[in-house]
Amino acid sequence: MAENVTLARPYAEAAFQLAKGSSTDLASWAETLARLSNITTDPVMEECIGNPQFNPAQLAQLYFEAAGGHLSADQQNFIRVLVDNNRLTVLPEIAALFDELKADAEGIKHAEITSAFPLDDATLKNLVAELERKFSCQIQATIKLDPELIGGVRMAVGDEVIDASVRGKLAAMAIALKN
């Protein structure tokens, strides 16, 4: 998968630059790339992409029709470039990288909050508010449950992890006792 991300990065950055400089907004491009990603992962479309009987113009037209005719001229040209360079299969990675670029531009960071038990709304709002204060940005949180944490929460924002779980504290104590 790392290879696909490497292949997708310049296309995601190009799409982002196109979106910033066009009449369509970033949200429209994100939505379109997500839709095109779903089209790409459809088993029938995967078969068409790998079929040498489809020439590039036919494959691009197939994408335009599958998208329901809701593509701007820049988006159509973007698809043509992907077709010409045999990069349609990395559309899911392009969409994910575009979403990251969009979030960065909008000052939004993604946080993954893992809890041993379900969090009530008030607790979740407090955690998100604390993270927003700490990172000075808007936070979009996803919640996961992991009973192995025993208690507490583990929060990951980008490369930074804040481990306030019982399991994490026990591991830290075990390391301290060994030293």
Short mmCIF file of C-alpha atoms in Angstrom, two decimals:
data_model
loop_
_atom_site.label_atom_id
_atom_site.label_comp_id
_atom_site.label_asym_id
_atom_site.label_seq_id
_atom_site.Cartn_x
_atom_site.Cartn_y
_atom_site.Cartn_z
CA MET A 1 0.00 0.00 0.00
CA ALA A 2 2.89 2.40 0.64
CA GLU A 3 3.67 2.26 -3.08
CA ASN A 4 0.11 3.27 -3.96
CA VAL A 5 0.29 6.21 -1.55
CA THR A 6 3.57 7.27 -3.14
CA LEU A 7 2.01 7.07 -6.60
CA ALA A 8 -1.13 8.90 -5.46
CA ARG A 9 0.52 11.82 -3.65
CA PRO A 10 1.41 13.98 -6.69
CA TYR A 11 -2.07 13.46 -8.15
CA ALA A 12 -3.74 14.38 -4.85
CA GLU A 13 -1.60 17.51 -4.62
CA ALA A 14 -2.43 18.41 -8.24
CA ALA A 15 -6.15 17.90 -7.59
CA PHE A 16 -5.87 20.06 -4.47
CA GLN A 17 -4.19 22.86 -6.44
CA LEU A 18 -6.86 22.57 -9.14
CA ALA A 19 -9.61 22.72 -6.52
CA LYS A 20 -8.11 25.80 -4.88
CA GLY A 21 -7.83 27.61 -8.20
CA SER A 22 -11.18 26.63 -9.71
CA SER A 23 -14.75 27.77 -9.36
CA THR A 24 -15.65 24.50 -7.62
CA ASP A 25 -14.77 24.39 -3.94
CA LEU A 26 -12.67 21.92 -1.97
CA ALA A 27 -15.76 20.14 -0.64
CA SER A 28 -17.02 19.52 -4.17
CA TRP A 29 -13.68 18.03 -5.19
CA ALA A 30 -13.54 15.89 -2.04
CA GLU A 31 -17.04 14.59 -2.74
CA THR A 32 -16.20 13.89 -6.38
CA LEU A 33 -12.97 12.08 -5.52
CA ALA A 34 -14.82 9.97 -2.94
CA ARG A 35 -17.45 9.08 -5.54
CA LEU A 36 -14.77 8.23 -8.13
CA SER A 37 -12.97 6.14 -5.52
CA ASN A 38 -16.14 4.13 -4.92
CA ILE A 39 -16.54 3.68 -8.67
CA THR A 40 -12.95 2.44 -8.93
CA THR A 41 -13.40 -0.19 -6.22
CA ASP A 42 -16.52 -1.63 -7.84
CA PRO A 43 -15.67 -5.15 -9.08
CA VAL A 44 -17.15 -4.48 -12.54
CA MET A 45 -15.09 -1.30 -12.93
CA GLU A 46 -11.96 -3.08 -11.69
CA GLU A 47 -12.48 -5.60 -14.47
CA CYS A 48 -12.92 -2.79 -17.03
CA ILE A 49 -9.76 -1.01 -15.86
CA GLY A 50 -7.76 -4.19 -16.36
CA ASN A 51 -9.34 -5.01 -19.72
CA PRO A 52 -6.96 -4.14 -22.59
CA GLN A 53 -9.91 -3.94 -25.01
CA PHE A 54 -10.90 -0.57 -23.50
CA ASN A 55 -8.90 2.28 -24.98
CA PRO A 56 -8.19 5.34 -22.79
CA ALA A 57 -10.99 7.43 -24.31
CA GLN A 58 -13.54 4.66 -23.69
CA LEU A 59 -12.36 4.14 -20.13
CA ALA A 60 -12.55 7.87 -19.41
CA GLN A 61 -16.05 8.01 -20.93
CA LEU A 62 -17.06 5.06 -18.75
CA TYR A 63 -15.97 7.05 -15.67
CA PHE A 64 -17.83 10.16 -16.81
CA GLU A 65 -21.02 8.14 -17.23
CA ALA A 66 -20.57 6.29 -13.93
CA ALA A 67 -20.14 9.65 -12.18
CA GLY A 68 -23.54 10.67 -13.51
CA GLY A 69 -22.35 13.64 -15.54
CA HIS A 70 -21.54 15.68 -12.42
CA LEU A 71 -17.91 16.39 -13.27
CA SER A 72 -16.49 19.82 -14.00
CA ALA A 73 -14.12 20.30 -16.94
CA ASP A 74 -11.12 20.19 -14.56
CA GLN A 75 -12.39 16.99 -12.98
CA GLN A 76 -12.88 15.40 -16.40
CA ASN A 77 -9.35 16.39 -17.39
CA PHE A 78 -8.07 14.95 -14.12
CA ILE A 79 -9.71 11.61 -14.95
CA ARG A 80 -8.18 11.69 -18.43
CA VAL A 81 -4.71 12.22 -16.92
CA LEU A 82 -5.25 9.29 -14.53
CA VAL A 83 -6.41 7.09 -17.42
CA ASP A 84 -3.50 8.11 -19.65
CA ASN A 85 -0.99 7.35 -16.86
CA ASN A 86 -2.66 4.09 -15.74
CA ARG A 87 -3.36 5.51 -12.27
CA LEU A 88 -7.10 4.86 -11.89
CA THR A 89 -6.41 2.12 -9.35
CA VAL A 90 -4.89 4.64 -6.92
CA LEU A 91 -8.02 6.81 -6.81
CA PRO A 92 -8.89 5.62 -3.26
CA GLU A 93 -5.48 6.78 -2.05
CA ILE A 94 -5.79 10.04 -4.00
CA ALA A 95 -9.14 10.71 -2.31
CA ALA A 96 -7.71 9.99 1.15
CA LEU A 97 -4.66 12.21 0.59
CA PHE A 98 -6.87 14.98 -0.81
CA ASP A 99 -9.02 14.82 2.34
CA GLU A 100 -5.86 15.22 4.46
CA LEU A 101 -4.75 18.25 2.42
CA LYS A 102 -8.25 19.75 2.68
CA ALA A 103 -8.34 19.25 6.44
CA ASP A 104 -4.90 20.85 6.84
CA ALA A 105 -5.98 23.85 4.75
CA GLU A 106 -9.12 24.25 6.86
CA GLY A 107 -7.19 23.92 10.15
CA ILE A 108 -8.82 20.62 11.08
CA LYS A 109 -7.01 17.67 12.60
CA HIS A 110 -8.33 14.16 13.00
CA ALA A 111 -8.22 12.57 16.43
CA GLU A 112 -8.76 8.92 17.20
CA ILE A 113 -10.03 8.47 20.74
CA THR A 114 -9.92 4.93 22.03
CA SER A 115 -11.80 4.20 25.24
CA ALA A 116 -12.27 1.14 27.40
CA PHE A 117 -15.96 2.01 27.80
CA PRO A 118 -18.52 4.00 25.79
CA LEU A 119 -18.14 7.75 26.33
CA ASP A 120 -21.15 9.93 27.09
CA ASP A 121 -21.65 13.12 25.08
CA ALA A 122 -20.46 15.45 27.83
CA THR A 123 -17.20 13.54 28.34
CA LEU A 124 -16.57 13.41 24.60
CA LYS A 125 -17.18 17.16 24.25
CA ASN A 126 -14.76 17.84 27.11
CA LEU A 127 -12.07 15.63 25.54
CA VAL A 128 -12.48 17.28 22.13
CA ALA A 129 -12.40 20.76 23.72
CA GLU A 130 -9.17 19.90 25.56
CA LEU A 131 -7.60 18.56 22.35
CA GLU A 132 -8.67 21.69 20.45
CA ARG A 133 -7.07 23.85 23.13
CA LYS A 134 -3.87 21.79 23.13
CA PHE A 135 -3.47 21.67 19.34
CA SER A 136 -4.99 25.12 18.58
CA CYS A 137 -7.21 23.80 15.83
CA GLN A 138 -10.58 22.22 15.19
CA ILE A 139 -10.69 18.50 15.97
CA GLN A 140 -12.77 15.84 14.25
CA ALA A 141 -12.87 12.81 16.50
CA THR A 142 -13.61 9.19 15.83
CA ILE A 143 -14.28 6.92 18.77
CA LYS A 144 -13.16 3.32 19.14
CA LEU A 145 -13.78 0.92 21.97
CA ASP A 146 -10.98 -1.30 23.27
CA PRO A 147 -11.73 -3.17 26.51
CA GLU A 148 -8.03 -4.10 26.77
CA LEU A 149 -7.31 -0.53 27.89
CA ILE A 150 -8.92 -1.54 31.21
CA GLY A 151 -9.95 2.07 31.86
CA GLY A 152 -9.29 5.61 30.67
CA VAL A 153 -8.63 6.77 27.11
CA ARG A 154 -5.90 6.83 24.51
CA MET A 155 -5.94 9.77 22.07
CA ALA A 156 -3.98 10.00 18.84
CA VAL A 157 -3.78 13.27 16.90
CA GLY A 158 -1.46 12.99 13.93
CA ASP A 159 1.83 11.58 15.22
CA GLU A 160 1.18 12.52 18.84
CA VAL A 161 -0.36 10.00 21.23
CA ILE A 162 -1.71 10.83 24.67
CA ASP A 163 -2.13 7.62 26.63
CA ALA A 164 -4.29 8.15 29.72
CA SER A 165 -5.38 4.53 29.89
CA VAL A 166 -4.90 2.19 32.82
CA ARG A 167 -3.03 -0.24 30.57
CA GLY A 168 -0.65 2.55 29.51
CA LYS A 169 -0.03 3.60 33.10
CA LEU A 170 0.59 -0.01 34.16
CA ALA A 171 3.10 -0.43 31.32
CA ALA A 172 4.89 2.78 32.37
CA MET A 173 5.06 1.57 35.98
CA ALA A 174 6.44 -1.79 34.87
CA ILE A 175 9.19 -0.04 32.92
CA ALA A 176 9.99 2.22 35.87
CA LEU A 177 10.20 -0.74 38.24
CA LYS A 178 12.59 -2.60 35.94
CA ASN A 179 15.00 0.35 35.89
#
